[in-house]
mmCIF file of C-alpha atoms in Angstrom:
data_model
loop_
_atom_site.group_PDB
_atom_site.id
_atom_site.type_symbol
_atom_site.label_atom_id
_atom_site.label_comp_id
_atom_site.label_asym_id
_atom_site.label_seq_id
_atom_site.Cartn_x
_atom_site.Cartn_y
_atom_site.Cartn_z
ATOM 1 C CA MET G 9 61.600 58.638 183.133
ATOM 2 C CA ASP G 10 60.067 55.371 183.955
ATOM 3 C CA THR G 11 56.871 53.920 182.473
ATOM 4 C CA HIS G 12 54.861 54.633 185.598
ATOM 5 C CA SER G 13 55.684 58.349 185.339
ATOM 6 C CA LEU G 14 54.666 58.374 181.694
ATOM 7 C CA THR G 15 51.332 56.728 182.538
ATOM 8 C CA VAL G 16 50.596 59.366 185.186
ATOM 9 C CA VAL G 17 51.458 62.169 182.741
ATOM 10 C CA LYS G 18 49.357 60.513 180.038
ATOM 11 C CA ASN G 19 46.346 60.213 182.402
ATOM 12 C CA ARG G 20 46.738 63.861 183.430
ATOM 13 C CA PHE G 21 46.363 65.034 179.854
ATOM 14 C CA GLN G 22 43.679 62.521 178.926
ATOM 15 C CA ALA G 23 41.110 63.763 181.469
ATOM 16 C CA PRO G 24 41.302 67.451 180.427
ATOM 17 C CA LEU G 25 41.299 66.426 176.781
ATOM 18 C CA MET G 26 38.149 64.364 177.296
ATOM 19 C CA PHE G 27 36.560 67.170 179.318
ATOM 20 C CA GLY G 28 37.455 69.709 176.611
ATOM 21 C CA THR G 29 36.044 67.478 173.887
ATOM 22 C CA ALA G 30 32.834 66.937 175.862
ATOM 23 C CA PHE G 31 32.622 70.675 176.506
ATOM 24 C CA LEU G 32 33.015 71.457 172.774
ATOM 25 C CA ILE G 33 30.358 68.891 171.863
ATOM 26 C CA ALA G 34 28.008 70.422 174.472
ATOM 27 C CA LEU G 35 28.642 73.904 173.063
ATOM 28 C CA ILE G 36 27.897 72.695 169.518
ATOM 29 C CA ILE G 37 24.646 71.052 170.669
ATOM 30 C CA MET G 38 23.641 74.183 172.606
ATOM 31 C CA GLY G 39 24.471 76.336 169.577
ATOM 32 C CA GLN G 40 22.285 74.196 167.342
ATOM 33 C CA ALA G 41 19.461 74.266 169.904
ATOM 34 C CA LEU G 42 19.823 78.054 170.187
ATOM 35 C CA ARG G 43 19.697 78.345 166.410
ATOM 36 C CA TRP G 44 16.625 76.084 166.175
ATOM 37 C CA TRP G 45 14.572 77.539 169.047
ATOM 38 C CA VAL G 46 15.613 81.209 169.017
ATOM 39 C CA LEU G 47 17.488 82.350 165.936
ATOM 40 C CA ARG G 48 15.348 80.574 163.316
ATOM 41 C CA PRO G 49 12.032 82.085 164.586
ATOM 42 C CA ILE G 50 13.663 85.523 164.876
ATOM 43 C CA ALA G 51 14.999 85.224 161.312
ATOM 44 C CA ALA G 52 11.485 84.351 160.097
ATOM 45 C CA LEU G 53 10.130 87.441 161.876
ATOM 46 C CA GLN G 54 12.900 89.520 160.297
ATOM 47 C CA GLN G 55 11.910 88.288 156.820
ATOM 48 C CA SER G 56 8.279 89.199 157.538
ATOM 49 C CA THR G 57 9.359 92.645 158.734
ATOM 50 C CA ASP G 58 11.371 93.178 155.550
ATOM 51 C CA LYS G 59 8.377 92.232 153.380
ATOM 52 C CA ILE G 60 6.089 94.611 155.277
ATOM 53 C CA GLN G 61 8.655 97.417 154.931
ATOM 54 C CA GLN G 62 8.639 96.770 151.158
ATOM 55 C CA GLY G 63 4.854 97.200 151.112
ATOM 56 C CA ASP G 64 3.788 93.542 151.043
ATOM 57 C CA PHE G 65 0.975 93.618 153.607
ATOM 58 C CA ASN G 66 -0.519 90.299 152.485
ATOM 59 C CA ILE G 67 1.888 88.116 154.397
ATOM 60 C CA ASP G 68 0.995 86.077 157.435
ATOM 61 C CA PRO G 69 3.960 86.229 159.801
ATOM 62 C CA PRO G 70 4.790 82.794 161.199
ATOM 63 C CA VAL G 71 4.005 82.051 164.839
ATOM 64 C CA GLN G 72 6.989 79.948 165.852
ATOM 65 C CA GLY G 73 9.054 78.975 168.835
ATOM 66 C CA SER G 74 7.986 78.630 172.414
ATOM 67 C CA GLY G 75 7.848 80.826 175.483
ATOM 68 C CA GLU G 76 8.875 84.432 174.906
ATOM 69 C CA ILE G 77 9.734 83.823 171.245
ATOM 70 C CA ARG G 78 6.228 82.470 170.587
ATOM 71 C CA HIS G 79 4.732 85.432 172.464
ATOM 72 C CA LEU G 80 6.859 87.824 170.383
ATOM 73 C CA SER G 81 5.884 86.180 167.092
ATOM 74 C CA SER G 82 2.186 86.176 168.105
ATOM 75 C CA SER G 83 2.417 89.886 168.936
ATOM 76 C CA PHE G 84 4.087 90.513 165.606
ATOM 77 C CA ALA G 85 1.331 88.628 163.765
ATOM 78 C CA ARG G 86 -1.323 90.756 165.525
ATOM 79 C CA MET G 87 0.601 93.926 164.676
ATOM 80 C CA ALA G 88 0.898 92.868 161.023
ATOM 81 C CA GLU G 89 -2.883 92.283 160.880
ATOM 82 C CA TYR G 90 -3.454 95.730 162.431
ATOM 83 C CA VAL G 91 -1.128 97.322 159.847
ATOM 84 C CA ARG G 92 -2.909 95.431 157.062
ATOM 85 C CA GLU G 93 -6.342 96.591 158.257
ATOM 86 C CA THR G 94 -5.175 100.178 158.796
ATOM 87 C CA ASN G 95 -3.640 100.230 155.321
ATOM 88 C CA ARG G 96 -6.880 98.887 153.828
ATOM 89 C CA GLU G 97 -8.893 101.593 155.618
ATOM 90 C CA LEU G 98 -6.505 104.326 154.469
ATOM 91 C CA GLU G 99 -6.656 103.112 150.867
ATOM 92 C CA ASN G 100 -10.463 103.148 151.019
ATOM 93 C CA LYS G 101 -10.455 106.695 152.422
ATOM 94 C CA VAL G 102 -8.037 107.863 149.737
ATOM 95 C CA ARG G 103 -10.203 106.250 147.036
ATOM 96 C CA GLU G 104 -13.376 107.825 148.464
ATOM 97 C CA ARG G 105 -11.749 111.251 148.743
ATOM 98 C CA THR G 106 -10.353 110.978 145.227
ATOM 99 C CA GLU G 107 -13.805 110.088 143.890
ATOM 100 C CA GLU G 108 -15.320 112.995 145.828
ATOM 101 C CA LEU G 109 -12.696 115.401 144.470
ATOM 102 C CA GLN G 110 -13.323 114.097 140.957
ATOM 103 C CA ARG G 111 -17.053 114.610 141.465
ATOM 104 C CA LEU G 112 -16.466 118.142 142.775
ATOM 105 C CA THR G 113 -14.455 119.028 139.667
ATOM 106 C CA GLU G 114 -17.351 117.946 137.418
ATOM 107 C CA ILE G 115 -20.448 119.013 139.362
ATOM 108 C CA ASP G 116 -21.618 122.554 140.010
ATOM 109 C CA SER G 117 -21.914 122.882 143.785
ATOM 110 C CA LEU G 118 -24.934 125.209 143.599
ATOM 111 C CA THR G 119 -27.166 123.331 141.153
ATOM 112 C CA GLY G 120 -25.823 119.786 141.319
ATOM 113 C CA LEU G 121 -25.678 119.711 137.514
ATOM 114 C CA LEU G 122 -22.593 118.986 135.460
ATOM 115 C CA ASN G 123 -20.348 121.999 135.060
ATOM 116 C CA ARG G 124 -18.437 122.837 131.882
ATOM 117 C CA ARG G 125 -15.668 120.317 132.590
ATOM 118 C CA GLY G 126 -18.162 117.581 133.440
ATOM 119 C CA MET G 127 -20.225 118.291 130.347
ATOM 120 C CA THR G 128 -17.122 118.287 128.125
ATOM 121 C CA GLU G 129 -16.033 114.885 129.482
ATOM 122 C CA ARG G 130 -19.526 113.363 129.134
ATOM 123 C CA PHE G 131 -19.921 114.834 125.670
ATOM 124 C CA GLU G 132 -16.602 113.267 124.565
ATOM 125 C CA GLU G 133 -17.625 109.918 126.097
ATOM 126 C CA GLU G 134 -20.992 109.980 124.342
ATOM 127 C CA ILE G 135 -19.474 110.921 120.985
ATOM 128 C CA ALA G 136 -17.031 107.991 121.316
ATOM 129 C CA ARG G 137 -19.856 105.627 122.297
ATOM 130 C CA GLN G 138 -22.009 106.747 119.375
ATOM 131 C CA ALA G 139 -19.047 106.269 117.036
ATOM 132 C CA ARG G 140 -18.669 102.656 118.271
ATOM 133 C CA GLN G 141 -22.356 101.748 118.415
ATOM 134 C CA GLY G 142 -23.875 104.011 115.810
ATOM 135 C CA GLY G 143 -26.999 105.967 116.511
ATOM 136 C CA SER G 144 -27.676 109.566 117.268
ATOM 137 C CA LEU G 145 -26.908 112.053 119.985
ATOM 138 C CA GLY G 146 -29.086 114.855 121.249
ATOM 139 C CA VAL G 147 -27.961 118.052 122.945
ATOM 140 C CA LEU G 148 -30.305 120.422 124.733
ATOM 141 C CA LEU G 149 -29.187 123.986 125.383
ATOM 142 C CA LEU G 150 -31.198 126.203 127.711
ATOM 143 C CA ASP G 151 -31.069 129.937 128.213
ATOM 144 C CA LEU G 152 -32.832 131.606 131.110
ATOM 145 C CA ASP G 153 -34.392 134.770 129.716
ATOM 146 C CA HIS G 154 -33.677 137.964 131.610
ATOM 147 C CA PHE G 155 -31.453 136.176 134.151
ATOM 148 C CA LYS G 156 -29.169 139.219 134.483
ATOM 149 C CA GLN G 157 -32.198 141.334 135.419
ATOM 150 C CA ILE G 158 -33.124 138.867 138.185
ATOM 151 C CA ASN G 159 -29.623 139.195 139.643
ATOM 152 C CA ASP G 160 -29.599 142.986 139.219
ATOM 153 C CA ASN G 161 -33.109 143.643 140.563
ATOM 154 C CA TYR G 162 -33.439 140.987 143.269
ATOM 155 C CA GLY G 163 -29.835 140.127 144.121
ATOM 156 C CA HIS G 164 -27.612 137.120 143.608
ATOM 157 C CA ALA G 165 -29.477 135.023 146.193
ATOM 158 C CA ALA G 166 -32.619 135.267 144.021
ATOM 159 C CA GLY G 167 -30.540 134.422 140.939
ATOM 160 C CA ASP G 168 -29.130 131.382 142.746
ATOM 161 C CA LEU G 169 -32.652 130.319 143.673
ATOM 162 C CA ALA G 170 -33.750 130.628 140.043
ATOM 163 C CA LEU G 171 -30.799 128.509 138.923
ATOM 164 C CA CYS G 172 -31.524 125.860 141.584
ATOM 165 C CA GLU G 173 -35.210 125.646 140.642
ATOM 166 C CA THR G 174 -34.311 125.336 136.974
ATOM 167 C CA ALA G 175 -31.819 122.572 137.827
ATOM 168 C CA ARG G 176 -34.464 120.785 139.917
ATOM 169 C CA ALA G 177 -36.916 120.919 137.019
ATOM 170 C CA ILE G 178 -34.295 119.546 134.610
ATOM 171 C CA GLN G 179 -33.269 116.733 136.987
ATOM 172 C CA SER G 180 -36.889 115.727 137.616
ATOM 173 C CA THR G 181 -37.561 115.195 133.899
ATOM 174 C CA LYS G 182 -34.329 113.627 132.672
ATOM 175 C CA ARG G 183 -33.819 109.891 132.384
ATOM 176 C CA SER G 184 -31.286 108.058 134.558
ATOM 177 C CA TYR G 185 -28.783 107.766 131.707
ATOM 178 C CA ASP G 186 -29.154 111.385 130.596
ATOM 179 C CA HIS G 187 -26.504 113.938 131.534
#
């Protein structure tokens, strides 16, 4: 082979080699751009999703990227705020219902006075307080005379009315810190 033939062969391989190198460099640059503008914001959203799934509702998902990615991350941030608010409302409802159930276990539904369980708990609390602070404790026991006769002669509705009126009289004369 002569030198001219070798030069032609060399030039034939040089152009595709340069094109291939340029193509690889372009792919690397596009890959980095894809990572920066698409994959990084999606990974940040994924981390936020994982935290919310673990129960961490106090995160502020990042609003990143541009175009559709920014729209997606904005939608996710609004959804996270909605989940946070809904969770807060549910926790408040559970707390309120728990308090109401606790109250119902301690208060007689007919008279509104403490029932046996409520009185036992308050009595134990007051004994402990008096032990810490010193002082005295008073207990008032009431008995409604002939209550069974009221129920027997006039019916349970009349007995309930007598109990309610007695409870009203007690509540109207007790102090705010009395039980």
